[in-house]
Short mmCIF file of C-alpha atoms in Angstrom, two decimals:
data_model
loop_
_atom_site.label_atom_id
_atom_site.label_comp_id
_atom_site.label_asym_id
_atom_site.label_seq_id
_atom_site.Cartn_x
_atom_site.Cartn_y
_atom_site.Cartn_z
CA MET A 5 -69.33 -15.09 130.68
CA LYS A 6 -69.99 -17.95 127.67
CA SER A 7 -72.36 -16.96 125.07
CA THR A 8 -75.22 -18.65 124.54
CA GLU A 9 -74.59 -20.10 121.16
CA GLU A 10 -70.51 -21.43 123.10
CA ILE A 11 -73.24 -23.04 125.93
CA GLN A 12 -75.18 -24.47 123.06
CA LYS A 13 -71.87 -26.47 121.18
CA GLU A 14 -70.87 -27.31 124.80
CA PHE A 15 -73.93 -28.96 125.79
CA ASP A 16 -74.19 -30.68 122.27
CA ASN A 17 -70.33 -32.45 123.64
CA LEU A 18 -71.29 -33.67 126.87
CA PRO A 19 -70.60 -37.36 125.56
CA ASP A 20 -67.30 -36.89 125.04
CA SER A 21 -66.80 -34.30 128.20
CA TYR A 22 -68.21 -35.59 130.55
CA GLU A 23 -66.10 -38.87 131.93
CA MET A 24 -63.19 -35.71 133.14
CA MET A 25 -65.81 -32.87 134.08
CA LYS A 26 -67.17 -36.37 136.50
CA ALA A 27 -63.38 -37.36 137.37
CA GLU A 28 -62.40 -33.65 138.29
CA ALA A 29 -66.01 -33.68 141.00
CA LEU A 30 -64.39 -36.11 142.26
CA GLN A 31 -60.81 -35.32 143.52
CA ASN A 32 -61.81 -33.58 145.99
CA ASP A 33 -60.53 -36.45 148.75
CA SER A 34 -63.63 -34.70 151.70
CA LEU A 35 -66.45 -35.42 149.77
CA VAL A 36 -69.13 -37.49 152.32
CA GLU A 37 -71.66 -39.76 150.39
CA MET A 38 -75.11 -39.46 151.34
CA ALA A 39 -78.41 -40.70 150.27
CA ALA A 40 -82.02 -39.32 149.65
CA ARG A 41 -85.21 -39.20 148.37
CA HIS A 42 -84.55 -36.31 146.92
CA PRO A 43 -82.32 -34.43 144.97
CA LEU A 44 -82.37 -31.10 147.16
CA TYR A 45 -79.93 -29.21 145.40
CA GLU A 46 -79.61 -26.80 142.82
CA ILE A 47 -77.80 -24.22 141.31
CA GLU A 48 -80.10 -22.12 140.05
CA PRO A 49 -81.64 -19.61 142.79
CA PHE A 50 -84.67 -20.58 144.38
CA PHE A 51 -84.98 -23.89 142.48
CA SER A 52 -87.97 -25.65 144.53
CA GLU A 53 -89.43 -23.13 145.13
CA LEU A 54 -89.77 -22.15 141.05
CA ASN A 55 -91.12 -25.26 140.86
CA ASN A 56 -93.73 -24.84 143.84
CA GLU A 57 -91.68 -26.97 146.32
CA PHE A 58 -92.33 -26.08 149.80
CA TYR A 59 -90.48 -28.07 153.07
CA ASP A 60 -90.34 -26.89 156.42
CA GLU A 61 -87.17 -27.38 159.31
CA ASN A 62 -88.64 -30.39 160.34
CA HIS A 63 -88.69 -32.16 156.85
CA SER A 64 -86.15 -34.14 155.75
CA PHE A 65 -85.01 -36.69 152.19
CA LEU A 66 -81.92 -38.08 153.62
CA ILE A 67 -81.60 -41.76 153.77
CA GLU A 68 -80.23 -42.63 157.19
CA THR A 69 -81.83 -46.12 158.01
CA GLU A 70 -83.97 -48.76 156.60
CA GLU A 71 -87.03 -46.74 157.35
CA ASP A 72 -85.83 -43.91 156.19
CA TYR A 73 -86.66 -45.26 152.30
CA ASN A 74 -89.35 -46.83 150.90
CA PRO A 75 -89.04 -48.73 147.21
CA GLU A 76 -91.74 -48.61 146.62
CA LYS A 77 -93.03 -45.31 146.46
CA ASP A 78 -89.85 -43.22 146.88
CA GLU A 79 -87.02 -42.34 144.58
CA LEU A 80 -83.18 -42.47 145.32
CA TYR A 81 -80.35 -40.11 145.18
CA THR A 82 -76.12 -40.76 145.72
CA LEU A 83 -74.72 -37.38 146.65
CA TRP A 84 -71.04 -36.51 147.09
CA ILE A 85 -70.68 -33.40 149.39
CA ASP A 86 -68.71 -31.02 150.34
CA MET A 87 -69.68 -30.39 155.16
CA GLU A 88 -67.18 -28.25 155.27
CA LEU A 89 -68.49 -25.66 152.09
CA ARG A 90 -71.68 -26.71 151.82
CA LYS A 91 -71.90 -28.28 148.72
CA THR A 92 -73.01 -30.75 146.31
CA PHE A 93 -69.89 -31.88 143.84
CA TYR A 94 -71.83 -35.29 142.19
CA ARG A 95 -74.82 -36.83 142.50
CA ILE A 96 -76.52 -39.90 140.55
CA HIS A 97 -80.53 -40.28 140.24
CA HIS A 98 -80.75 -44.40 140.20
CA LEU A 99 -83.61 -45.59 137.62
CA GLY A 100 -83.05 -48.70 138.06
CA GLY A 101 -80.65 -50.86 136.91
CA ASN A 102 -77.58 -49.58 135.06
CA VAL A 103 -79.65 -46.77 133.86
CA THR A 104 -79.05 -43.26 135.85
CA TYR A 105 -79.28 -39.77 135.52
CA GLU A 106 -75.40 -38.09 136.89
CA THR A 107 -75.16 -34.34 137.30
CA THR A 108 -72.58 -32.67 137.60
CA PHE A 109 -71.29 -29.22 139.81
CA GLU A 110 -67.93 -26.44 139.51
CA TYR A 111 -67.81 -24.23 141.55
CA HIS A 112 -65.89 -20.73 140.24
CA LYS A 113 -65.80 -17.56 141.26
CA ASP A 114 -67.56 -15.45 139.30
CA TYR A 115 -69.30 -18.74 138.10
CA TYR A 116 -70.87 -21.91 138.93
CA LYS A 117 -72.03 -25.10 136.83
CA SER A 118 -73.56 -27.90 136.19
CA ALA A 119 -74.34 -30.84 133.24
CA MET A 120 -76.44 -33.21 133.56
CA VAL A 121 -76.29 -36.08 131.65
CA PHE A 122 -78.68 -39.64 131.38
CA VAL A 123 -76.62 -43.15 131.29
CA ASP A 124 -77.61 -46.57 129.67
CA GLY A 125 -76.54 -49.36 127.79
CA ASN A 126 -76.54 -47.44 125.70
CA GLY A 127 -73.88 -44.82 126.59
CA ILE A 128 -74.46 -40.97 127.05
CA LYS A 129 -76.99 -38.13 125.86
CA PRO A 130 -76.80 -34.94 127.73
CA ILE A 131 -80.38 -33.69 129.92
CA LYS A 132 -78.93 -29.88 130.54
CA LEU A 133 -76.71 -28.15 131.39
CA ALA A 134 -76.73 -24.22 133.01
CA TYR A 135 -74.69 -21.64 133.97
CA LEU A 136 -74.89 -19.00 136.92
CA TYR A 137 -73.00 -16.01 136.65
CA PHE A 138 -72.35 -13.87 139.50
CA LYS A 139 -72.15 -10.03 139.87
CA GLU A 140 -70.19 -8.60 143.13
CA GLU A 141 -71.28 -11.78 144.64
CA VAL A 142 -75.21 -12.03 143.73
CA PRO A 143 -76.14 -14.51 140.84
CA ASP A 144 -77.06 -11.66 137.94
CA MET A 145 -77.34 -14.45 135.46
CA TYR A 146 -78.78 -17.97 135.07
CA ILE A 147 -78.21 -19.51 131.58
CA GLU A 148 -79.62 -23.40 130.37
CA CYS A 149 -79.78 -25.24 127.91
CA SER A 150 -81.39 -28.47 127.17
CA THR A 151 -83.18 -31.48 125.62
CA TYR A 152 -85.88 -28.37 125.43
CA GLY A 153 -84.67 -25.67 124.75
CA LEU A 154 -82.19 -23.21 125.75
CA PHE A 155 -83.32 -19.46 127.85
CA SER A 156 -81.69 -17.39 129.97
CA LYS A 157 -82.44 -15.15 133.40
CA LYS A 158 -81.57 -12.17 134.77
CA TYR A 159 -81.67 -10.74 137.44
CA ASN A 160 -82.08 -7.21 139.15
CA SER A 161 -81.53 -7.79 142.88
CA GLU A 162 -80.71 -4.69 145.32
CA GLU A 163 -79.19 -4.84 148.96
CA TYR A 164 -77.79 -8.23 148.32
CA ARG A 165 -81.55 -9.38 147.72
CA LEU A 166 -82.98 -10.25 144.64
CA ASN A 167 -86.18 -9.35 143.71
CA GLY A 168 -86.91 -10.94 140.34
CA TYR A 169 -85.14 -12.00 137.16
CA LYS A 170 -86.47 -10.92 133.19
CA MET A 171 -86.54 -14.77 131.33
CA GLN A 172 -85.41 -14.11 127.47
CA VAL A 173 -85.99 -17.09 124.56
CA PRO A 174 -82.76 -16.51 121.85
CA ALA A 175 -84.17 -15.36 119.37
CA THR A 176 -88.05 -14.97 119.92
CA ASN A 177 -89.63 -12.23 121.50
CA TYR A 178 -91.11 -14.50 124.15
CA GLU A 179 -89.91 -12.44 128.04
CA TYR A 180 -91.88 -13.80 131.13
CA ASP A 181 -91.19 -11.48 134.01
CA VAL A 182 -90.56 -12.76 137.55
CA GLN A 183 -90.82 -10.75 141.30
CA PHE A 184 -90.01 -12.61 144.09
CA GLU A 185 -91.78 -10.73 147.20
CA TYR A 186 -90.70 -11.02 150.73
CA ASN A 187 -92.06 -11.04 155.02
CA TYR A 188 -91.11 -8.65 157.01
CA ASP A 189 -87.98 -11.67 158.52
CA GLY A 190 -86.71 -11.19 154.64
CA VAL A 191 -87.57 -15.29 154.36
CA LEU A 192 -88.90 -15.80 150.96
CA GLU A 193 -93.18 -15.88 151.34
CA ARG A 194 -94.05 -15.37 147.15
CA ILE A 195 -92.73 -15.30 143.93
CA THR A 196 -95.10 -14.49 140.49
CA GLY A 197 -94.71 -14.05 136.92
CA LYS A 198 -96.35 -12.27 134.06
CA ALA A 199 -95.95 -12.95 129.96
CA GLY A 200 -95.78 -9.89 128.78
CA LYS A 201 -97.50 -6.17 130.22
CA ASP A 202 -101.12 -6.90 129.65
CA SER A 203 -101.46 -10.06 130.70
CA SER A 204 -101.61 -11.07 134.40
CA SER A 205 -99.53 -12.30 136.82
CA LYS A 206 -99.85 -15.50 138.29
CA VAL A 207 -98.67 -17.01 141.96
CA ILE A 208 -95.57 -19.81 141.29
CA PHE A 209 -95.29 -20.22 144.80
CA GLN A 210 -96.82 -19.39 148.17
CA ARG A 211 -95.43 -19.85 151.83
CA PRO A 212 -98.38 -21.80 153.42
CA GLY A 213 -100.18 -19.98 156.16
CA ILE A 214 -99.29 -21.15 159.19
CA GLY A 215 -102.00 -24.48 159.71
CA GLN A 216 -103.32 -24.68 156.60
CA ASN A 217 -104.30 -28.07 155.73
CA MET A 218 -105.73 -30.32 152.63
CA THR A 219 -108.72 -30.97 154.82
CA ASP A 220 -109.59 -27.10 154.11
CA THR A 221 -107.65 -26.56 150.37
CA LEU A 222 -110.11 -28.78 149.20
CA THR A 223 -113.07 -27.45 151.17
CA VAL A 224 -111.98 -24.26 149.64
CA ILE A 225 -111.54 -25.46 146.14
CA GLU A 226 -115.31 -27.18 146.05
CA ASP A 227 -116.67 -24.13 147.57
CA GLN A 228 -114.59 -21.72 145.35
CA LEU A 229 -115.66 -23.75 142.15
CA VAL A 230 -119.26 -23.92 142.28
CA GLU A 231 -119.33 -20.36 143.01
CA GLU A 232 -117.32 -19.35 140.05
CA VAL A 233 -118.44 -21.84 137.67
CA THR A 234 -122.05 -21.15 138.35
CA ASP A 235 -121.33 -17.41 138.15
CA GLN A 236 -119.11 -17.62 134.96
CA ILE A 237 -121.09 -18.71 133.24
CA GLN A 238 -124.15 -16.91 134.59
CA LYS A 239 -122.28 -13.80 133.71
CA LYS A 240 -120.39 -14.10 130.71
CA VAL A 241 -122.48 -17.48 128.53
CA ARG A 242 -125.50 -16.63 126.11
CA ILE A 243 -126.18 -19.66 123.96
CA ASP A 244 -129.40 -19.89 121.88
CA GLU A 245 -129.72 -23.52 121.46
CA LYS A 246 -130.95 -26.26 124.22
CA VAL A 247 -127.39 -27.44 126.65
CA TYR A 248 -127.37 -31.09 127.09
CA CYS A 249 -124.44 -30.29 130.29
CA ILE A 250 -121.37 -29.06 131.46
CA LEU A 251 -118.75 -30.74 132.40
CA LEU A 252 -115.89 -30.85 133.82
CA GLU A 253 -112.45 -32.23 132.89
CA TYR A 254 -109.47 -33.29 134.56
CA THR A 255 -106.42 -35.49 135.10
CA MET A 256 -105.28 -36.72 138.01
CA GLN A 257 -101.14 -35.80 136.98
CA GLY A 258 -103.58 -31.96 137.97
CA PRO A 259 -106.32 -32.80 138.77
CA PHE A 260 -107.86 -28.75 139.79
CA PRO A 261 -108.28 -26.65 138.06
CA PRO A 262 -110.86 -28.63 135.34
CA THR A 263 -111.40 -27.27 132.00
CA ILE A 264 -114.67 -26.85 131.38
CA ALA A 265 -117.44 -28.02 128.60
CA ILE A 266 -120.43 -26.55 127.63
CA GLY A 267 -121.96 -29.96 125.13
CA LEU A 268 -124.92 -28.55 122.56
CA GLU A 269 -128.14 -30.61 121.36
CA SER A 270 -126.94 -30.43 118.23
CA GLU A 271 -124.31 -31.65 118.26
CA ILE A 272 -125.04 -35.15 119.21
CA ASP A 273 -126.09 -36.35 115.45
CA ALA A 274 -127.77 -38.84 116.87
CA PRO A 275 -130.64 -40.33 118.96
CA TRP A 276 -129.14 -40.71 122.16
CA ASP A 277 -127.81 -43.38 122.80
CA GLU A 278 -126.10 -44.53 126.53
CA THR A 279 -123.83 -47.47 125.47
CA LYS A 280 -121.73 -43.91 123.23
CA ILE A 281 -121.35 -41.61 127.17
CA HIS A 282 -117.61 -41.71 125.56
CA GLU A 283 -118.55 -39.75 123.05
CA TYR A 284 -121.39 -37.02 124.68
CA TYR A 285 -118.76 -35.75 127.00
CA ASN A 286 -115.43 -35.26 125.79
CA ALA A 287 -115.01 -31.54 126.23
CA PRO A 288 -112.47 -30.70 123.36
CA ASP A 289 -114.86 -32.70 120.51
CA MET A 290 -117.67 -29.31 122.04
CA GLN A 291 -117.63 -26.23 120.81
CA TYR A 292 -118.06 -24.14 123.92
CA PHE A 293 -114.39 -25.55 125.65
CA SER A 294 -112.73 -23.04 128.20
CA GLU A 295 -109.37 -24.39 126.29
CA GLU A 296 -110.06 -23.19 123.09
CA ASP A 297 -111.54 -19.59 124.51
CA THR A 298 -114.39 -20.18 122.89
CA LEU A 299 -115.78 -20.13 126.29
CA PRO A 300 -114.74 -18.00 128.73
CA VAL A 301 -114.26 -19.30 132.15
CA ASP A 302 -111.67 -18.64 134.49
CA LEU A 303 -110.86 -20.98 136.77
CA TYR A 304 -107.64 -18.15 138.30
CA SER A 305 -109.59 -16.75 140.74
CA GLU A 306 -107.22 -15.42 143.66
CA GLU A 307 -108.33 -17.55 146.77
CA LEU A 308 -108.28 -20.22 143.85
CA GLU A 309 -104.74 -19.78 143.05
CA LYS A 310 -103.82 -19.94 147.01
CA ALA A 311 -105.32 -23.33 147.47
CA TYR A 312 -103.32 -25.03 144.23
CA ILE A 313 -100.21 -23.78 144.68
CA PHE A 314 -100.90 -25.35 148.15
CA PHE A 315 -102.60 -28.93 146.52
CA ASN A 316 -99.10 -29.19 144.27
CA GLN A 317 -96.80 -28.22 146.79
CA ASN A 318 -98.67 -31.16 148.64
CA TYR A 319 -99.44 -33.73 146.16
CA ASP A 320 -96.33 -33.33 144.18
CA ILE A 321 -94.02 -34.86 147.10
CA MET A 322 -96.80 -37.15 148.18
CA ASN A 323 -95.47 -40.50 146.10
CA LEU A 324 -98.10 -42.49 146.38
CA THR A 325 -98.34 -46.35 146.58
CA ASP A 326 -100.50 -47.75 144.02
CA GLU A 327 -102.79 -48.27 147.25
CA GLU A 328 -102.86 -45.29 149.06
CA PHE A 329 -103.22 -43.40 144.29
CA ASP A 330 -106.55 -45.44 144.52
CA LEU A 331 -107.18 -43.38 147.83
CA TRP A 332 -106.23 -40.63 146.76
CA GLU A 333 -107.90 -40.82 143.50
CA ASP A 334 -111.25 -41.39 145.16
CA GLN A 335 -111.74 -38.46 147.35
CA VAL A 336 -110.80 -36.92 143.91
CA LYS A 337 -113.86 -38.24 142.42
CA GLN A 338 -115.63 -37.62 145.61
CA LEU A 339 -115.24 -34.11 144.98
CA TYR A 340 -115.38 -33.03 141.96
CA LEU A 341 -119.04 -35.45 142.59
CA ARG A 342 -119.74 -33.28 144.80
CA VAL A 343 -119.38 -29.86 142.36
CA CYS A 344 -121.59 -30.66 140.01
CA LYS A 345 -124.45 -32.20 142.66
CA ARG A 346 -124.26 -28.26 143.53
CA ILE A 347 -124.12 -27.21 140.28
CA MET A 348 -126.93 -28.78 139.69
CA HIS A 349 -129.55 -27.04 141.37
CA MET A 350 -128.02 -23.80 139.58
CA ASP A 351 -130.81 -20.97 138.01
CA PHE A 352 -128.66 -20.67 134.26
CA SER A 353 -131.98 -19.80 132.12
CA MET A 354 -130.25 -16.58 131.61
CA SER A 355 -126.90 -18.66 129.52
CA PHE A 356 -129.64 -20.45 128.04
CA GLN A 357 -131.60 -23.69 128.29
CA LYS A 358 -131.83 -27.30 129.53
CA SER A 359 -132.87 -29.70 127.87
CA ASP A 360 -135.09 -33.27 128.73
CA ARG A 361 -131.58 -34.82 129.79
CA PHE A 362 -129.07 -31.89 131.37
CA LEU A 363 -126.04 -32.98 133.60
CA VAL A 364 -123.73 -31.61 135.07
CA MET A 365 -121.09 -33.95 134.44
CA ALA A 366 -116.67 -34.33 135.91
CA LYS A 367 -114.35 -37.33 133.48
CA ASP A 368 -111.32 -38.22 134.50
CA PHE A 369 -109.46 -37.53 130.96
CA GLU A 370 -107.27 -39.98 131.12
CA ALA A 371 -108.66 -42.31 132.98
CA CYS A 372 -112.12 -42.17 130.72
CA ASN A 373 -114.13 -42.43 133.72
CA GLU A 374 -117.15 -40.42 132.22
CA GLU A 375 -119.13 -44.07 133.31
CA TYR A 376 -119.42 -43.41 136.55
CA TYR A 377 -119.82 -39.85 136.63
CA TYR A 378 -123.37 -40.29 134.50
CA ASN A 379 -124.65 -43.02 136.44
CA GLU A 380 -123.93 -41.46 140.11
CA MET A 381 -125.80 -37.95 137.98
CA MET A 382 -128.32 -39.89 136.33
CA LYS A 383 -128.99 -41.48 139.67
CA TYR A 384 -128.63 -38.30 141.79
CA LYS A 385 -131.43 -36.80 139.31
CA LYS A 386 -133.71 -38.90 139.96
CA GLU A 387 -134.07 -38.62 143.56
CA LYS A 388 -134.51 -35.72 143.50
CA GLY A 389 -136.51 -34.91 140.77
#
């Protein structure tokens, strides 16, 4: 087994060795060239599941006809596969023009190896080098070196089935324990992980339930956000000052869960000016903010976590056109608007005193759409008296 130092050195030298690796990968005369909308494969065990991807047996990413590929929203990959061995030896991710990510794969008795580089008019840049070592034909150690650093995963197994791994980062004390859980048929059901003995486990992957759908999942998220935000503020928060807002902040890159902030009247040091709404509704500027541990609101109940997992599994493969994204963005906005309206009716008298201008607000941090929510919530407040 190569040492981490040797793998780091090999990664640094990829620009010089890659063309030879590519030539060796393509010298197999039995390779079949195929097109796809997805990378399809990595040497790391459960790579797709660890990235919270789930596809049923009816889902295919292969491109066989023009109807299978939409250049406006689909990624494009070319793969060279040995159909008899059922192994990928070379892959290109086309980014447009002559710009690509290219990956070679090697298969040896005791280990697999993959190397990814970025190629453009300026030459070759190393992206990722990975080794998967086996012990008695079962994955034993995965080592990856990339532009983000180097880490290793030591697997534990029983009767040829992986039970999980411990991830470590060299020269640090960081450890992350991951567990694989299987159903009665021996199919991977769930992946959980936690950092350190005292931390709680987080769900990384959850196989969707039969009949689970996006409509019901969004309903669960809406109901649970209202319940959890209200309940946790009522039980955990005690503020002696007047409060002008509860703010739920999100981004469309990851709309759930939102961060939560509480705005104090004392934080506004000048007369209220409706032309400065963007200054009043900015969560990181507020003293009480869930991301800064000054507001003890944790939106990771088991029911919410399962809903987030299912949402992300579907959202990540949407590959929306601009028009589709606009519709999806509006659907998320309407969900948050309903959440804000419902929380407006909740009693927070044990936690703080509301100011006359109190609102429950939401905001897409990247879109800076606080004015939209402000106008909608002001209109709602007037309607309800």
